[in-house]
Coordinates of C-alpha atoms and ligand atoms in Angstrom, one line a residue:
M219 CA -97.1 4.0 124.5
P220 CA -94.2 2.0 124.7
K221 CA -90.9 3.8 124.3
R222 CA -88.9 3.0 120.8
T223 CA -86.5 0.1 120.9
K224 CA -83.5 -0.2 118.5
I225 CA -84.2 -3.2 116.2
A226 CA -80.6 -4.5 117.5
R227 CA -81.7 -4.6 120.9
L228 CA -84.8 -6.8 120.5
T229 CA -84.0 -9.8 122.7
K230 CA -85.9 -12.7 124.0
E231 CA -87.1 -10.7 127.1
L232 CA -89.1 -8.3 125.2
C233 CA -91.1 -11.2 123.6
D234 CA -94.8 -11.0 124.1
H235 CA -94.2 -7.3 125.1
K236 CA -95.8 -4.5 123.3
I237 CA -92.8 -2.4 121.5
C238 CA -92.3 0.4 119.3
V239 CA -89.6 0.4 116.5
K240 CA -89.0 2.8 113.8
G241 CA -87.1 2.6 110.5
W242 CA -87.0 2.4 106.8
V243 CA -88.8 -0.4 104.7
R244 CA -86.3 -2.3 103.2
T245 CA -88.8 -4.8 101.5
K246 CA -92.6 -5.3 101.2
R247 CA -94.6 -8.4 100.3
D248 CA -98.5 -8.1 100.2
S249 CA -100.9 -10.8 100.5
K250 CA -105.0 -10.5 100.8
K251 CA -104.7 -10.8 104.6
F252 CA -101.2 -9.7 105.7
A253 CA -98.3 -7.4 104.3
F254 CA -94.7 -8.6 105.3
I255 CA -92.2 -5.7 105.5
N256 CA -88.5 -5.8 106.5
L257 CA -87.9 -3.0 108.6
N258 CA -84.3 -1.6 109.2
D259 CA -83.3 1.2 111.5
G260 CA -79.5 0.8 111.0
S261 CA -78.8 -0.9 114.3
N262 CA -78.1 -4.2 112.6
Q263 CA -78.1 -6.1 109.2
T264 CA -81.1 -8.2 109.3
G265 CA -83.6 -5.5 110.4
I266 CA -87.0 -7.0 111.7
Q267 CA -90.0 -8.7 109.8
I268 CA -93.4 -6.8 110.6
I269 CA -96.6 -8.7 110.2
A270 CA -99.2 -6.2 109.2
D271 CA -102.8 -7.6 109.5
A272 CA -105.5 -6.7 107.0
E273 CA -107.6 -5.5 109.9
L274 CA -105.2 -2.6 110.3
D275 CA -107.2 0.7 109.9
N276 CA -104.9 2.0 107.6
Y277 CA -104.1 -1.2 105.6
E278 CA -104.8 0.2 102.3
E279 CA -102.4 3.1 102.9
I280 CA -99.7 0.4 103.8
G281 CA -100.4 -1.5 100.9
H282 CA -99.0 2.0 98.9
L283 CA -95.6 1.8 101.0
N284 CA -92.5 1.6 98.9
T285 CA -89.0 0.7 99.6
G286 CA -87.3 3.5 101.2
A287 CA -90.4 4.8 103.5
A288 CA -89.9 5.8 106.8
I289 CA -92.5 4.2 109.4
E290 CA -92.9 3.6 113.0
V291 CA -94.6 0.4 114.2
I292 CA -96.4 -0.6 117.6
G293 CA -97.1 -4.2 118.0
Q294 CA -96.0 -7.2 119.8
L295 CA -92.9 -9.0 119.5
V296 CA -93.1 -12.5 118.9
V297 CA -91.1 -15.8 118.1
S298 CA -90.9 -16.2 114.5
P299 CA -92.6 -19.3 113.1
G300 CA -90.8 -18.6 109.9
K301 CA -87.4 -19.4 108.7
G302 CA -84.8 -16.4 108.5
Q303 CA -85.5 -14.8 111.7
D304 CA -85.7 -15.1 115.2
Y305 CA -88.6 -12.7 116.1
E306 CA -91.0 -10.7 114.2
I307 CA -93.5 -8.1 115.0
Q308 CA -97.4 -8.4 114.9
A309 CA -98.2 -4.8 114.1
Q310 CA -101.0 -3.3 116.0
Q311 CA -100.6 0.4 114.6
I312 CA -98.5 1.5 111.9
K313 CA -97.5 5.2 111.2
I314 CA -96.2 6.2 108.1
H315 CA -94.0 9.3 108.6
G316 CA -92.6 9.6 104.9
N317 CA -93.4 7.5 102.0
A318 CA -90.7 7.0 99.2
S319 CA -91.9 8.2 95.9
G320 CA -92.5 5.0 93.8
D321 CA -90.1 3.3 91.6
S322 CA -87.5 6.6 91.6
Y323 CA -86.1 5.2 94.9
P324 CA -82.5 3.9 93.6
L325 CA -82.1 1.6 96.2
Q326 CA -84.4 -1.5 95.2
K327 CA -84.2 -5.1 96.1
K328 CA -81.4 -6.2 93.5
G329 CA -77.8 -5.6 94.8
H330 CA -75.8 -2.6 93.0
T331 CA -72.4 -2.2 92.2
L332 CA -70.2 0.0 94.6
E333 CA -69.3 2.3 91.9
F334 CA -73.0 3.0 91.5
L335 CA -73.7 3.4 95.2
R336 CA -70.9 6.4 95.4
E337 CA -72.9 8.3 92.8
I338 CA -75.9 8.1 95.4
A339 CA -73.4 8.5 98.5
H340 CA -76.4 10.2 100.3
L341 CA -78.3 7.0 100.1
R342 CA -75.9 4.3 100.2
P343 CA -75.7 4.1 103.9
R344 CA -78.9 2.5 103.6
T345 CA -77.6 -0.5 102.0
N346 CA -76.8 -3.7 103.8
T347 CA -72.8 -3.3 102.7
L348 CA -72.4 0.2 103.6
G349 CA -74.8 -0.6 106.8
C350 CA -71.9 -3.0 107.9
V351 CA -69.2 -0.9 107.2
F352 CA -70.2 2.3 109.0
R353 CA -71.1 0.2 112.0
I354 CA -67.8 -1.4 112.2
R355 CA -66.2 2.1 111.5
N356 CA -68.0 3.3 114.4
S357 CA -66.8 0.6 116.8
L358 CA -63.5 1.0 115.6
A359 CA -63.3 4.8 116.4
Y360 CA -64.8 3.8 119.8
A361 CA -62.0 1.2 120.3
V362 CA -59.4 3.7 119.4
H363 CA -60.6 5.9 122.5
R364 CA -61.0 2.7 124.8
F365 CA -57.5 1.5 124.0
F366 CA -55.7 4.6 124.7
Q367 CA -57.9 6.0 127.9
E368 CA -57.4 2.3 129.4
R369 CA -53.7 3.4 128.9
D370 CA -53.9 6.7 130.4
F371 CA -53.1 8.5 127.2
V372 CA -54.5 12.1 127.1
Y373 CA -56.6 12.7 123.9
V374 CA -55.3 16.0 122.1
Q375 CA -57.3 17.9 119.6
T376 CA -54.4 19.4 117.2
P377 CA -55.3 22.1 114.9
I378 CA -56.9 21.7 111.6
I379 CA -55.3 25.1 109.7
T380 CA -51.6 25.3 110.2
S381 CA -48.6 27.1 109.1
S382 CA -46.3 24.2 109.2
D383 CA -46.1 21.4 106.7
A384 CA -45.5 18.5 109.3
E385 CA -44.3 16.1 106.4
G386 CA -42.2 18.4 104.6
V387 CA -43.6 17.2 101.3
G388 CA -45.6 20.0 100.2
E389 CA -48.7 18.4 99.4
M390 CA -51.0 21.1 101.2
F391 CA -54.2 22.7 100.8
R392 CA -54.1 26.4 101.1
V393 CA -56.5 28.2 103.2
T394 CA -57.4 31.6 102.4
S395 CA -59.9 34.3 103.0
M396 CA -58.9 36.6 100.4
D397 CA -60.4 37.2 97.1
I398 CA -58.6 35.3 94.5
N399 CA -59.5 37.0 91.6
H400 CA -57.9 40.2 93.1
L401 CA -55.1 39.2 95.4
P402 CA -53.0 41.7 97.0
K403 CA -49.3 41.9 95.9
T404 CA -46.3 43.2 97.5
D405 CA -44.1 46.0 95.6
R406 CA -42.1 42.9 94.5
G407 CA -45.1 41.7 92.8
I408 CA -45.7 38.3 95.0
I409 CA -48.8 37.9 96.7
D410 CA -49.2 39.7 100.2
F411 CA -50.3 37.3 102.8
S412 CA -49.8 39.8 105.5
Q413 CA -53.2 41.1 104.1
D414 CA -54.7 37.5 104.4
F415 CA -56.7 36.4 107.5
F416 CA -54.1 35.0 109.4
G417 CA -51.2 37.6 108.2
Q418 CA -49.3 34.6 106.9
P419 CA -49.9 31.6 104.6
V420 CA -52.0 28.7 105.9
Y421 CA -52.9 25.3 105.2
L422 CA -54.9 22.3 106.2
T423 CA -52.7 20.1 108.2
V424 CA -51.3 17.0 106.7
S425 CA -50.7 15.6 110.2
G426 CA -50.9 16.6 114.1
Q427 CA -47.9 14.9 115.0
L428 CA -45.5 18.2 115.7
E429 CA -48.4 19.8 117.7
A430 CA -48.7 16.0 119.5
E431 CA -45.0 16.3 120.7
I432 CA -45.7 19.4 122.5
F433 CA -48.2 17.7 124.5
A434 CA -46.1 14.6 124.8
T435 CA -43.4 16.5 126.4
A436 CA -46.2 17.6 129.2
F437 CA -48.5 14.6 129.6
S438 CA -46.2 11.7 128.5
D439 CA -48.5 9.9 126.6
I440 CA -51.0 11.5 124.2
Y441 CA -53.0 10.6 120.9
T442 CA -54.6 12.6 118.3
F443 CA -57.6 11.5 116.2
G444 CA -58.7 13.7 113.6
P445 CA -59.1 14.9 109.8
T446 CA -55.8 15.4 107.7
F447 CA -55.4 16.6 104.2
R448 CA -53.3 15.8 101.4
A449 CA -53.0 17.4 98.0
E450 CA -51.3 14.5 96.4
N451 CA -52.8 13.6 93.1
S452 CA -53.1 9.8 93.7
N453 CA -56.0 8.2 92.0
T454 CA -55.8 4.8 93.7
S455 CA -57.9 2.7 96.3
R456 CA -55.7 3.6 99.0
H457 CA -55.6 7.2 99.0
L458 CA -58.0 10.1 99.9
A459 CA -57.4 13.7 99.8
E460 CA -59.1 14.0 103.5
F461 CA -58.6 11.1 105.9
W462 CA -58.6 10.6 109.3
M463 CA -55.6 9.8 111.4
I464 CA -54.9 8.4 114.7
E465 CA -51.4 9.8 115.8
P466 CA -50.2 8.6 119.7
E467 CA -47.1 10.2 120.8
M468 CA -45.0 8.9 123.7
A469 CA -42.2 10.7 125.8
F470 CA -39.7 8.2 127.3
C471 CA -40.2 5.8 124.1
D472 CA -37.9 4.6 121.6
L473 CA -38.7 2.8 118.0
Q474 CA -39.3 -0.5 119.8
G475 CA -41.6 0.8 122.2
N476 CA -43.3 2.4 119.3
A477 CA -43.7 -0.5 117.5
E478 CA -44.9 -2.7 120.2
L479 CA -47.7 -0.5 120.9
A480 CA -48.5 -0.1 117.5
E481 CA -49.0 -3.9 117.3
A482 CA -50.8 -4.3 120.2
F483 CA -53.2 -1.4 119.3
L484 CA -54.0 -2.7 115.9
K485 CA -54.7 -6.4 117.4
Y486 CA -56.8 -4.5 120.2
L487 CA -59.1 -2.9 117.4
I488 CA -59.5 -5.7 115.3
R489 CA -60.1 -8.3 118.4
Y490 CA -62.9 -5.6 119.3
C491 CA -64.5 -5.9 115.9
L492 CA -64.7 -9.7 115.7
D493 CA -66.0 -9.6 119.2
H494 CA -68.9 -7.2 118.4
H495 CA -69.5 -7.5 114.9
H496 CA -69.9 -11.1 114.0
E497 CA -73.0 -10.4 111.8
D498 CA -71.7 -7.5 110.0
L499 CA -68.1 -9.4 109.3
T500 CA -70.1 -12.5 108.3
F501 CA -72.1 -10.6 105.6
L502 CA -69.2 -9.0 104.3
Q503 CA -67.2 -12.3 104.0
K504 CA -70.1 -13.7 102.0
F505 CA -70.0 -10.9 99.5
Y506 CA -66.8 -9.5 99.1
N507 CA -64.0 -11.4 101.0
K508 CA -64.1 -15.1 101.5
E509 CA -61.3 -15.3 103.8
L510 CA -62.1 -12.0 106.1
L511 CA -62.8 -13.7 109.4
A512 CA -59.9 -16.1 109.1
T513 CA -57.7 -13.0 108.0
L514 CA -58.7 -11.1 111.1
E515 CA -58.3 -14.0 113.3
G516 CA -54.9 -14.7 111.5
I517 CA -53.8 -10.8 112.6
V518 CA -55.1 -11.2 115.8
N519 CA -53.3 -14.3 116.6
S520 CA -49.9 -13.5 114.9
S521 CA -46.7 -12.0 116.0
F522 CA -45.6 -9.2 113.5
K523 CA -42.1 -9.6 111.7
T524 CA -39.6 -6.9 112.4
I525 CA -36.9 -6.5 109.5
T526 CA -34.7 -3.4 108.5
Y527 CA -35.3 -1.7 105.3
T528 CA -31.9 -2.9 104.2
E529 CA -32.9 -6.4 104.8
S530 CA -36.3 -6.0 102.9
I531 CA -34.2 -4.6 100.0
D532 CA -32.3 -7.9 100.1
I533 CA -35.1 -9.9 100.1
L534 CA -36.8 -8.3 96.9
Q535 CA -33.6 -8.5 95.2
N536 CA -33.2 -12.1 95.9
S537 CA -37.1 -12.7 95.1
G538 CA -36.7 -13.9 91.8
C539 CA -39.8 -11.7 91.2
S540 CA -39.9 -9.1 88.4
F541 CA -41.4 -6.1 89.9
E542 CA -42.8 -3.4 87.9
F543 CA -40.4 -1.0 89.7
P544 CA -37.2 -1.8 90.1
V545 CA -35.4 -2.4 93.8
H546 CA -32.6 -0.4 94.8
W547 CA -31.4 0.5 98.2
G548 CA -32.3 4.3 98.4
D549 CA -35.7 4.1 96.8
D550 CA -38.9 4.0 98.4
L551 CA -40.8 0.7 98.6
Q552 CA -43.6 0.6 96.2
S553 CA -47.0 -1.1 97.2
E554 CA -46.2 -4.1 95.0
H555 CA -43.0 -4.4 97.0
E556 CA -44.7 -4.0 100.4
R557 CA -47.3 -6.5 99.3
F558 CA -44.6 -9.2 98.6
L559 CA -42.9 -8.6 101.8
T560 CA -46.2 -9.2 103.8
E561 CA -48.0 -11.4 101.7
Q562 CA -45.3 -13.8 100.1
H563 CA -42.3 -13.6 102.2
C564 CA -43.4 -13.3 105.9
K565 CA -47.1 -14.2 105.5
C566 CA -48.0 -11.8 108.3
P567 CA -47.9 -8.3 109.3
V568 CA -44.4 -6.7 108.9
V569 CA -42.7 -3.9 110.6
V570 CA -40.1 -2.4 108.5
T571 CA -37.4 -0.2 110.2
D572 CA -34.5 2.0 109.6
Y573 CA -35.1 3.7 106.2
P574 CA -32.7 5.8 104.4
K575 CA -33.1 9.4 105.7
E576 CA -33.5 11.2 102.4
I577 CA -36.7 9.1 101.8
K578 CA -38.2 10.2 105.3
A579 CA -39.4 13.4 107.1
F580 CA -36.9 15.8 108.5
Y581 CA -37.9 14.8 112.2
M582 CA -36.9 11.3 112.4
R583 CA -34.3 10.5 114.5
Q584 CA -30.8 9.7 112.8
N585 CA -29.1 6.3 113.3
D586 CA -25.4 6.1 114.0
D587 CA -24.7 4.9 110.5
G588 CA -25.5 8.2 109.2
K589 CA -27.6 7.1 106.4
T590 CA -30.7 5.7 108.1
V591 CA -33.5 6.8 110.4
A592 CA -35.2 5.2 113.4
A593 CA -38.5 4.8 111.1
M594 CA -41.0 2.2 111.0
D595 CA -43.7 1.3 108.5
I596 CA -46.2 -1.5 109.2
L597 CA -47.4 -3.4 106.3
F598 CA -50.8 -5.4 106.1
P599 CA -51.4 -8.0 103.7
K600 CA -53.5 -6.9 100.8
L601 CA -52.9 -3.3 101.9
G602 CA -49.2 -2.6 102.1
E603 CA -48.5 0.6 104.5
V604 CA -51.1 1.2 107.4
V605 CA -48.9 2.7 110.1
G606 CA -46.4 5.2 109.6
G607 CA -43.9 6.4 112.5
S608 CA -40.7 6.9 114.0
Q609 CA -38.5 7.7 116.9
R610 CA -38.3 11.9 116.8
E611 CA -35.0 13.6 116.8
E612 CA -34.6 14.8 120.4
R613 CA -31.2 16.1 120.0
Y614 CA -30.9 20.1 119.3
D615 CA -28.0 19.9 117.3
E616 CA -28.9 17.2 115.2
L617 CA -32.3 18.6 114.5
K618 CA -31.0 22.0 113.5
K619 CA -28.5 20.3 111.3
R620 CA -31.1 18.5 109.4
L621 CA -33.3 21.3 108.8
N622 CA -30.4 23.5 107.4
E623 CA -29.5 20.3 105.2
L624 CA -32.9 20.2 103.8
G625 CA -33.1 23.9 103.4
L626 CA -36.0 24.3 105.8
Q627 CA -36.0 27.8 107.9
E628 CA -35.2 27.2 111.6
K629 CA -37.4 30.4 112.4
D630 CA -40.1 28.6 111.0
Y631 CA -39.9 25.7 113.4
W632 CA -38.6 27.8 116.5
W633 CA -41.0 26.0 118.9
Y634 CA -40.2 22.8 117.7
L635 CA -36.5 23.2 118.4
D636 CA -37.5 24.7 121.6
L637 CA -38.9 21.3 122.7
R638 CA -35.3 20.1 122.4
R639 CA -33.9 23.1 124.4
F640 CA -36.1 22.6 127.4
G641 CA -36.5 19.2 128.9
S642 CA -36.0 17.1 125.7
V643 CA -36.5 13.5 125.9
P644 CA -36.4 10.5 123.5
H645 CA -39.7 10.3 122.1
A646 CA -41.5 8.2 119.4
G647 CA -45.0 8.0 117.8
F648 CA -46.9 6.9 114.9
G649 CA -49.8 7.6 112.5
L650 CA -52.7 5.0 111.8
G651 CA -54.5 6.0 109.0
F652 CA -58.0 5.1 110.1
E653 CA -59.6 4.4 106.6
R654 CA -56.5 2.2 105.8
L655 CA -57.7 0.0 108.7
V656 CA -61.5 0.2 108.3
Q657 CA -60.8 -1.1 104.7
F658 CA -58.9 -3.8 106.0
V659 CA -61.3 -4.9 108.9
T660 CA -64.2 -4.8 106.4
G661 CA -62.3 -6.6 103.7
M662 CA -63.6 -3.6 101.1
G663 CA -61.4 -3.2 98.0
N664 CA -61.8 0.7 97.6
I665 CA -61.2 3.0 100.4
R666 CA -63.9 5.5 99.1
D667 CA -66.5 2.6 100.3
V668 CA -65.0 3.3 104.0
I669 CA -65.3 7.1 104.5
P670 CA -69.1 8.5 104.5
L671 CA -68.2 11.2 101.5
P672 CA -64.9 10.7 100.0
R673 CA -62.8 13.6 98.7
V674 CA -60.4 12.6 96.0
P675 CA -59.2 14.3 92.8
N676 CA -61.9 15.9 90.9
N677 CA -64.6 14.9 93.2
A678 CA -66.0 16.7 96.3
A679 CA -69.5 15.8 95.5
F680 CA -72.4 15.7 98.6
Ligands
LIG40 O1 -47.0 7.9 106.8 P1 -47.6 8.9 107.2 O2 -47.4 10.1 106.1 O3 -47.1 9.8 108.6 C1 -47.3 10.9 108.9 O4 -48.1 11.5 108.8 C2 -46.7 10.9 110.6 N1 -46.8 12.3 111.0 C3 -47.4 9.8 111.5 C4 -46.7 9.9 113.0 O5 -45.6 9.7 113.0 N2 -47.4 10.5 113.7 O6 -49.1 8.8 107.3 C5 -49.5 7.8 108.5 C6 -50.4 7.1 107.9 C7 -50.1 5.9 106.8 O7 -49.5 5.0 106.9 C8 -51.5 5.7 106.1 O8 -52.1 4.5 106.4 C9 -52.2 6.9 106.3 O9 -51.6 7.6 107.5 N3 -52.5 7.7 104.9 C10 -53.4 7.8 104.1 N4 -54.6 7.4 104.1 C11 -55.4 7.5 103.2 N5 -55.2 8.6 102.4 C12 -54.0 9.3 102.2 N6 -53.7 10.0 101.2 C13 -52.7 8.6 102.8 N7 -51.6 9.1 103.2 C14 -51.3 8.6 104.4
LIG41 MG1 -45.9 6.9 105.3

């Protein structure tokens, strides 16, 4: 019995050999003498054509195979005389594992809308489109580790359950094991979290950054890559309530070093996909985004442009465009502003730096002007913000002052302050939203189509 070969691994060298493939039937055409089956095992987009001869013992049973059935085929790999494929398999034996029940299988040959596919998220990975997306997602995750491991960064797994609001914006999901219908109360009538599992209120993390800083001040260069959670009620094509984030943190690094690393990182990831996913990207280009490959090549070959927040406000105010949201120094940039800067003005990815301190998190390093902080956001065309980062406030007194100004409790940040008391050092880092990156590389319009099972307001199905 030959061992199973994944379809993507079928090469010229295996021609005329007896091989075994396993997968799911995409299409089947029958004639009196032959059945033609397109089989897909997820390893590539095209799958392989199987020719089943009427002489096969179970040819009648094969005749009843439906789209979606799981089968195993042993046969000879041959160069295909037909158009549309390089190889095909002349089956000598077909084992049927599980047929798919008749017409009720929702993925018949015709194309489906992405909206419909979200309703059958348990089956959509078997479609051409989602197949391409999740193979690319897998490669991007691999390339993330490769990039950092090549540069001697240490991978750190920060906790998912946390008591600190890393971004200080209060968009956290509470975690409790208490019976929410019978919550214990204190004498003062408020909920008594000392009786909860951890003896204090805890949440799902919005970012692993603060814990990442602990490790950066021991290993110099580290990164996290894990799920993060935000209870922001944003029903947009770019927001998820559960998303994955990559957060490198570097000691002995300033904002410029941070931006340089981010640019090299993004280009590396995109280059990796261009080099390894030509078939998938070509498919996505054909059906979803006619400029996909050119856009990705463009990013890899571009130099990101750096402008300050203050400059970007000037550019927007002098643009002659009427934006839906007004442009004022001090207000956060809206997605329409971000897109103008990267698509119209700079025509390349843009690094916007030095935002007003009021609209950024407490931990960012204050600039000498007293008004701005050493922050950076990286904006991509069509997408807007893909990376958010900063140099961190490493000065003990400054950090303490900022916590107090914002009404945050020093005691809640005692260990974070300690990092500034014992061997403090300039350090910086950023967060890359993994799904935003996958969205960009695949050209998909909606972030819900690049994560296996999306969690968004009013939807945690599957
Ligand atoms: O800009 P954010 O909020 O930055 C941080 O969390 C920092 N602690 C990162 C750091 O400096 N270590 O989030 C970082 C990135 C954003 O640029 C965006 O790409 C993504 O995370 N992101 C989301 N992606 C999907 N859905 C959401 N709701 C997201 N919120 C942020
Ligand atoms: Mg941000």
